[in-house]
Coordinates of C-alpha atoms in Angstrom, one line a residue:
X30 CA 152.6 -101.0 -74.6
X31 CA 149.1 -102.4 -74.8
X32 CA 146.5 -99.8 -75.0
X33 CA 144.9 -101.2 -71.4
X34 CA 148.8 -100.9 -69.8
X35 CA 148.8 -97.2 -71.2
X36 CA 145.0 -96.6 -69.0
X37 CA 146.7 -98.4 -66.3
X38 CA 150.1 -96.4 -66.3
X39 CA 147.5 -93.4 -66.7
X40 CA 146.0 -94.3 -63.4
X41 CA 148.6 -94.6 -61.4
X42 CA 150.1 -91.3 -62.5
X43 CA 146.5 -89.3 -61.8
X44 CA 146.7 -91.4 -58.5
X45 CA 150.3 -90.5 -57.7
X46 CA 148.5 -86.5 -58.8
X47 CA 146.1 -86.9 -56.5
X48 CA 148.5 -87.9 -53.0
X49 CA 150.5 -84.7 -54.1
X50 CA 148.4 -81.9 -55.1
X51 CA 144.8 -82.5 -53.7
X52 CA 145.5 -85.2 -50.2
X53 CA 142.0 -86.8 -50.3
X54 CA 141.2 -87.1 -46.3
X55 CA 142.1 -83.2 -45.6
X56 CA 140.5 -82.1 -49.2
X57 CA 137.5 -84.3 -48.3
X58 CA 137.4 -82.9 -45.0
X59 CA 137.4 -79.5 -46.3
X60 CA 134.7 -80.0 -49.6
X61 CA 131.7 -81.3 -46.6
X62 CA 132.9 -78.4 -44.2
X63 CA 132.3 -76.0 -47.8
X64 CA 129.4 -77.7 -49.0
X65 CA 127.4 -78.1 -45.4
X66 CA 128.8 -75.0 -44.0
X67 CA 127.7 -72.7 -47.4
X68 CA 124.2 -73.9 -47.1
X69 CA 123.8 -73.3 -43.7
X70 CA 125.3 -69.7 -44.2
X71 CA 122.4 -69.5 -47.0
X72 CA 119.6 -70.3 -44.0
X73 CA 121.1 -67.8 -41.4
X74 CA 120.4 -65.0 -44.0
X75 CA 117.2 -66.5 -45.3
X76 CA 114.1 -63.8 -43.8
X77 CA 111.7 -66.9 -45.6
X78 CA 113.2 -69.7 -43.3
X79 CA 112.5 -70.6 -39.6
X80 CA 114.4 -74.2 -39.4
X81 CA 117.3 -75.8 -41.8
X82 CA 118.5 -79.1 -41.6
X83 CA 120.9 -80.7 -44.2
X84 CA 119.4 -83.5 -46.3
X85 CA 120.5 -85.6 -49.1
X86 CA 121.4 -82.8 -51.5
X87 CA 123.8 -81.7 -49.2
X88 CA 125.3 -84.7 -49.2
X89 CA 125.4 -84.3 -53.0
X90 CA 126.5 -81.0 -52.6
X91 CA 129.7 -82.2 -50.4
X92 CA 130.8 -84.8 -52.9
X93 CA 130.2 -82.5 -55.7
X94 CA 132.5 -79.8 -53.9
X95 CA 135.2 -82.0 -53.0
X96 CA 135.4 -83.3 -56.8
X97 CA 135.0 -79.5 -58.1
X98 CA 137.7 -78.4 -56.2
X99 CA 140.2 -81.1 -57.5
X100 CA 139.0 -80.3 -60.6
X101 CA 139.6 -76.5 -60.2
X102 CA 143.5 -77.3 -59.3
X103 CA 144.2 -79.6 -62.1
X104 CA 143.3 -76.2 -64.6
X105 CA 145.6 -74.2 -62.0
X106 CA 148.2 -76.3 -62.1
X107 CA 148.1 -77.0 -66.1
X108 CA 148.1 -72.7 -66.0
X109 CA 151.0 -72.1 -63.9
X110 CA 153.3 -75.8 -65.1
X111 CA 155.8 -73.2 -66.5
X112 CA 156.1 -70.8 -63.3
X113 CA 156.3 -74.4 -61.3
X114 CA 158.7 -75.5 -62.8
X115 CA 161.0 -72.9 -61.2
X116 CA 159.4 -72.3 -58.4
X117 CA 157.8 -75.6 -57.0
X118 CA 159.3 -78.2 -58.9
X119 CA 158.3 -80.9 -56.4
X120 CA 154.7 -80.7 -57.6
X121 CA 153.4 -83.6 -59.5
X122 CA 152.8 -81.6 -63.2
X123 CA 156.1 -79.8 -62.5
X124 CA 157.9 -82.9 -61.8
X125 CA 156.9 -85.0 -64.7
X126 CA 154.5 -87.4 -62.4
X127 CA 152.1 -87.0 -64.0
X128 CA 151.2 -85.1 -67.6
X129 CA 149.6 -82.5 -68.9
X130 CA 146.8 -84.9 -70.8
X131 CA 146.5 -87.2 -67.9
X132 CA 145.1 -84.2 -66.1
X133 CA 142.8 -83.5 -69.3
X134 CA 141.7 -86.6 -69.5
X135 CA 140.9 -86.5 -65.4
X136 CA 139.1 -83.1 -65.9
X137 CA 136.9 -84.5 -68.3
X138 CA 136.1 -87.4 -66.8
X139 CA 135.5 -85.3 -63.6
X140 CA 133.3 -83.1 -65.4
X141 CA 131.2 -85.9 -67.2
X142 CA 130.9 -87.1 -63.7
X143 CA 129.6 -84.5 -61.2
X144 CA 127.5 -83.3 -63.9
X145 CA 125.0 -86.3 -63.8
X146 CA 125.5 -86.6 -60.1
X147 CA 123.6 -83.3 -60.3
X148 CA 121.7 -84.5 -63.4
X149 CA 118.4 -84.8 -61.5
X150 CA 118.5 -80.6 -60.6
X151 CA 119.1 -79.3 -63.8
X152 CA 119.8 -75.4 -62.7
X153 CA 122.9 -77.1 -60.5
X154 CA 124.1 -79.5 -63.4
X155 CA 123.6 -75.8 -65.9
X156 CA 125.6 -73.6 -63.3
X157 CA 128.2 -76.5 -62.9
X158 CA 128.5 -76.8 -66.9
X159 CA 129.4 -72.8 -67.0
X160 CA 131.8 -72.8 -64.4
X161 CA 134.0 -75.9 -65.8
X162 CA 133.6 -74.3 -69.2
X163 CA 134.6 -71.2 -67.8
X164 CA 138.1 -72.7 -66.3
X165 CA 139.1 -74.4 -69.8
X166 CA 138.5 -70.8 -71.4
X167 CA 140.9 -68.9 -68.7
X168 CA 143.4 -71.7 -69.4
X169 CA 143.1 -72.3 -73.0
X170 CA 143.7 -68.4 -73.2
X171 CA 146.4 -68.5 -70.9
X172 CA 148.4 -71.1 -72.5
X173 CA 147.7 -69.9 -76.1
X174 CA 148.3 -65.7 -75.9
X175 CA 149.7 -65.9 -72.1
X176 CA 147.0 -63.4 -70.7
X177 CA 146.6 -62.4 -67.9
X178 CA 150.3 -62.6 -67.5
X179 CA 151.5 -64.8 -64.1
X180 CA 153.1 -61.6 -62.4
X181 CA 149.5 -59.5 -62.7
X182 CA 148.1 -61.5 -59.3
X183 CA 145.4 -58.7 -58.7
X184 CA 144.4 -59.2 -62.3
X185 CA 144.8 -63.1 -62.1
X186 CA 142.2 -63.2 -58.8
X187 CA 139.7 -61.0 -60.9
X188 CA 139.8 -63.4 -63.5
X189 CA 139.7 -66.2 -61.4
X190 CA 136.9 -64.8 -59.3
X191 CA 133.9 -66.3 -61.3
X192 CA 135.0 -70.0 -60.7
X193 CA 133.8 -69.5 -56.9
X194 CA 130.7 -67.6 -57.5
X195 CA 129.6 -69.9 -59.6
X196 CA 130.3 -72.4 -56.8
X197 CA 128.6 -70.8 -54.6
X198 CA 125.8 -70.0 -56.9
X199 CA 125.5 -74.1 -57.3
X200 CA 125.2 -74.2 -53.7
X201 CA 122.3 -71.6 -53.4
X202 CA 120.1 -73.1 -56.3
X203 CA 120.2 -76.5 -54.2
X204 CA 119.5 -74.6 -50.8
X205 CA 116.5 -73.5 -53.2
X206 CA 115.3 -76.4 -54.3
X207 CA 115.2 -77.5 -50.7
X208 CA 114.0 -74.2 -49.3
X209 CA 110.7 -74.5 -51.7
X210 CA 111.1 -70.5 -52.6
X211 CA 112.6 -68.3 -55.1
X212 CA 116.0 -66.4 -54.9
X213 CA 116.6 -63.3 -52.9
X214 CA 118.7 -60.5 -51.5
X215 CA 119.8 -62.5 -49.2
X216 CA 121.3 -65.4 -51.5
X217 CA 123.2 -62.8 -52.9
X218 CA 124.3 -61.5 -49.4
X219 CA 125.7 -64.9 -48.6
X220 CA 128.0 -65.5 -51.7
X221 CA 129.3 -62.2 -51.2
X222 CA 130.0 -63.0 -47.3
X223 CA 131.4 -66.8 -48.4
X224 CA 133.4 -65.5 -51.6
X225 CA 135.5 -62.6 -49.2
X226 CA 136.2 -65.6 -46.6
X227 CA 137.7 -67.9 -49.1
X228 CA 139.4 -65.5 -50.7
X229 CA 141.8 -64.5 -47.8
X230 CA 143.3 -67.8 -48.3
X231 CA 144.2 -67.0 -52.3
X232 CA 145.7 -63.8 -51.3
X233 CA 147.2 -65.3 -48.3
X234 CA 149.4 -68.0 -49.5
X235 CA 151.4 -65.3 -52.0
X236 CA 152.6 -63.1 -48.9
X237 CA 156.1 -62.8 -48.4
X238 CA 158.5 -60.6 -47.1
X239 CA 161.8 -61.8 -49.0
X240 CA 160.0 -63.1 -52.7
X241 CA 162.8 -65.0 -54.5
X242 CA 163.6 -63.4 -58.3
X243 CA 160.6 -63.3 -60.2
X244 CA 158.6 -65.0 -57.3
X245 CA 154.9 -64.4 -57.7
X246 CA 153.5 -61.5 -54.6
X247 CA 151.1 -59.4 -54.1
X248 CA 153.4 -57.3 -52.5
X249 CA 154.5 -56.4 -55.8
X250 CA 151.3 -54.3 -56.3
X251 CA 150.1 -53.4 -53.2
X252 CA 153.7 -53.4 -50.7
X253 CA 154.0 -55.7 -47.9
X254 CA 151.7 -53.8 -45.2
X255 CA 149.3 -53.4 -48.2
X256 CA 148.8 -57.0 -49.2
X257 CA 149.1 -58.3 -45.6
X258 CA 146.4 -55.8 -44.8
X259 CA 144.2 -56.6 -47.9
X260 CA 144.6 -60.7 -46.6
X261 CA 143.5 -59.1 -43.2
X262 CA 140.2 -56.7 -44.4
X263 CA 138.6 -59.7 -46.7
X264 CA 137.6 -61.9 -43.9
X265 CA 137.3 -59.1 -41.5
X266 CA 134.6 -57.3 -43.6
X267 CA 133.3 -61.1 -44.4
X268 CA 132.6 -61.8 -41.1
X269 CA 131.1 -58.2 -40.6
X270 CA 128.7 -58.4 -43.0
X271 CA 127.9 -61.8 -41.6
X272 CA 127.2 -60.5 -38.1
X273 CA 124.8 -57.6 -39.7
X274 CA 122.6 -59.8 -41.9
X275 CA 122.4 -63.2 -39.8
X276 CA 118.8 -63.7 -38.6
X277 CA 120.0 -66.1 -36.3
X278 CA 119.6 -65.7 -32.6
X279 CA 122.2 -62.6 -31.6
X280 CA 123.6 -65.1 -29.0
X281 CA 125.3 -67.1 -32.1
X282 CA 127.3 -64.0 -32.8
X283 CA 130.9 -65.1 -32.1
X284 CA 130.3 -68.0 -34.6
X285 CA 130.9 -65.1 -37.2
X286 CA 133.6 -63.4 -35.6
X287 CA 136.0 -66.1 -33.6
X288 CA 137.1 -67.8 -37.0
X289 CA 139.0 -64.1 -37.3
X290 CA 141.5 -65.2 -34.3
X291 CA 143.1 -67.2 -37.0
X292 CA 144.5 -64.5 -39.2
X293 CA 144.7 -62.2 -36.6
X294 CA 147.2 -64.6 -35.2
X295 CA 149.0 -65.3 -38.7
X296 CA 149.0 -61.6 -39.8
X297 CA 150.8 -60.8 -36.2
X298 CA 153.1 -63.2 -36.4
X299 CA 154.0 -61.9 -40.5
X300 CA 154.2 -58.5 -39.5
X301 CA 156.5 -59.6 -36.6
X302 CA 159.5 -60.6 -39.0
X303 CA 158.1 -63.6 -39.8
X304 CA 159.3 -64.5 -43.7
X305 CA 155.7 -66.0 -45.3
X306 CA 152.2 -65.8 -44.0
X307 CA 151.8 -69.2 -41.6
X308 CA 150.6 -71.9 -44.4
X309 CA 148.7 -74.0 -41.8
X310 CA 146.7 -70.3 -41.0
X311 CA 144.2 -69.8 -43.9
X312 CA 142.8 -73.6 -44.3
X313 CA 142.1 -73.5 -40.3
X314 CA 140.2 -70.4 -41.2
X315 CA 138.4 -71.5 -43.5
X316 CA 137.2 -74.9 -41.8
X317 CA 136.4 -72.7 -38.8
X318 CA 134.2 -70.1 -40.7
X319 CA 132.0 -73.2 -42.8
X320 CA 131.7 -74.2 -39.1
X321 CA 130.3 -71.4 -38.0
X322 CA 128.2 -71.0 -40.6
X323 CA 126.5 -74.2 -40.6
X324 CA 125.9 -73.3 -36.2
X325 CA 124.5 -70.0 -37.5
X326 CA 122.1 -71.9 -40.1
X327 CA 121.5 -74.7 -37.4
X328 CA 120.5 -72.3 -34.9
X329 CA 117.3 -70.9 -36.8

């Protein structure tokens, strides 16, 4: 085969990755909800700001998100190929459609790409740099000595928790740059609000009440009512701390607190009899919370 049939075979097979593990339209959706929603959330905590509209590095911001992300679950799905392979075999690593250097070679592309989209800010591009260095580490380490082991979830998220902040802290150095100040408290505040709502999806999507053998659950560590309530308090205590720093008018409350109908709807229904947490529950929660963040930021 020539060597431009080989880049074109390569294509196809990141192509027929993308369709199956990251579907562009609801990912997309998703990355401009993050990006928009995030920076508004950094406004409604902001004591130095009286107005925030998006601009142009928003826009940036969305398109860097959405790539990040993809980015973020080629390394995951590299990390867990072997534990796929028994447990999700229809995914496209797992299945053969694609390979484990076609995903390199899209991660490094990737990489070489958002970082001079966000070339011109050099703290984002810096930020950006440490967190995809940081996901080659925690896979290069993982494949090489096998720590943390799969089955150690609690462990796994702690190890996996800098990948976000350092998402999040992308996101606050552009909200600076267009704010015109330094950092604060409050930038702080709002990773700490934003990282606890995302993360009730992660811990989420591994509740089950009947885990098959060797089946990856929290439940393992922390028993059913433990992990379900754990997926439960994170966006609960998210959208607390939301409703007691927001400087936004106090009549824009419930755009903190209504996203939490979502898993208070799914964690019902689980702890009814219901086998797995409702897959459809934690992405609806998360578009919901980005959009009451950006009305909180909006409403300054």
């Amino acid at each position: 085969m020539t060597s431009g049939g080989a880049g074109a075979g390569r294509c196809r097979r990141i192509g027929r990755y993308v369709a199956g593990s990251y579907p562009p339209v609801p990912s997309l959706v998703l990355a401009v909800a993050w990006a928009y929603g995030v920076t508004g959330l950094f406004a409604a905590l902001d004591p130095l700001v009286t107005r925030w509209r998006p601009g142009a590095g928003t826009a940036v911001a969305a398109v860097t998100v959405f790539a990040d992300l993809l980015l973020m679950r080629a390394l995951d799905d590299v990390r867990d190929l072997d534990y796929d392979r028994r447990f999700n075999p229809g995914r496209p690593l797992a299945s053969g459609t694609v390979r484990v250097g076609d995903l390199g070679v899209l991660y490094a592309l990737g990489a070489l790409a958002v970082l001079a989209l966000n070339a011109a800010r050099p703290w984002q591009a810096a930020i950006l740099g440490v967190q995809l260095a940081y996901g080659i580490v925690v896979v290069a380490v993982h494949r090489r000595w096998g720590w943390p082991p799969g089955e150690r979830l609690l462990v796994n998220l702690l190890v996996s928790l800098p990948a976000p902040v350092l998402l999040h802290a992308y996101l606050y150095a552009g909200y600076l740059h267009a704010a015109g100040h330094g950092a604060g408290w409050a930038g702080c505040a709002a990773v700490v609000v934003a990282v606890l709502a995302a993360g009730h999806a992660e811990l989420a999507k591994n509740i089950t009440r009947e885990p098959r053998p060797g089946e990856r659950t929290y439940a393992a560590a922390l028993g059913l009512r433990g992990s379900a309530g754990l997926a439960l308090a994170a966006p609960a205590l998210s959208a607390a701390l939301l409703a007691a720093w927001s400087r936004a008018p106090l009549a824009w409350t419930p755009a903190a607190v209504l996203p939490l109908a979502v898993p208070a709807a799914a964690g019902h229904r689980f702890l009814r009899g219901r086998a797995r947490w409702p897959a459809a529950a934690p992405p609806l929660h998360l578009l919901l919370t980005f959009a009451g963040y950006a009305a909180l930021g909006l409403a300054r």
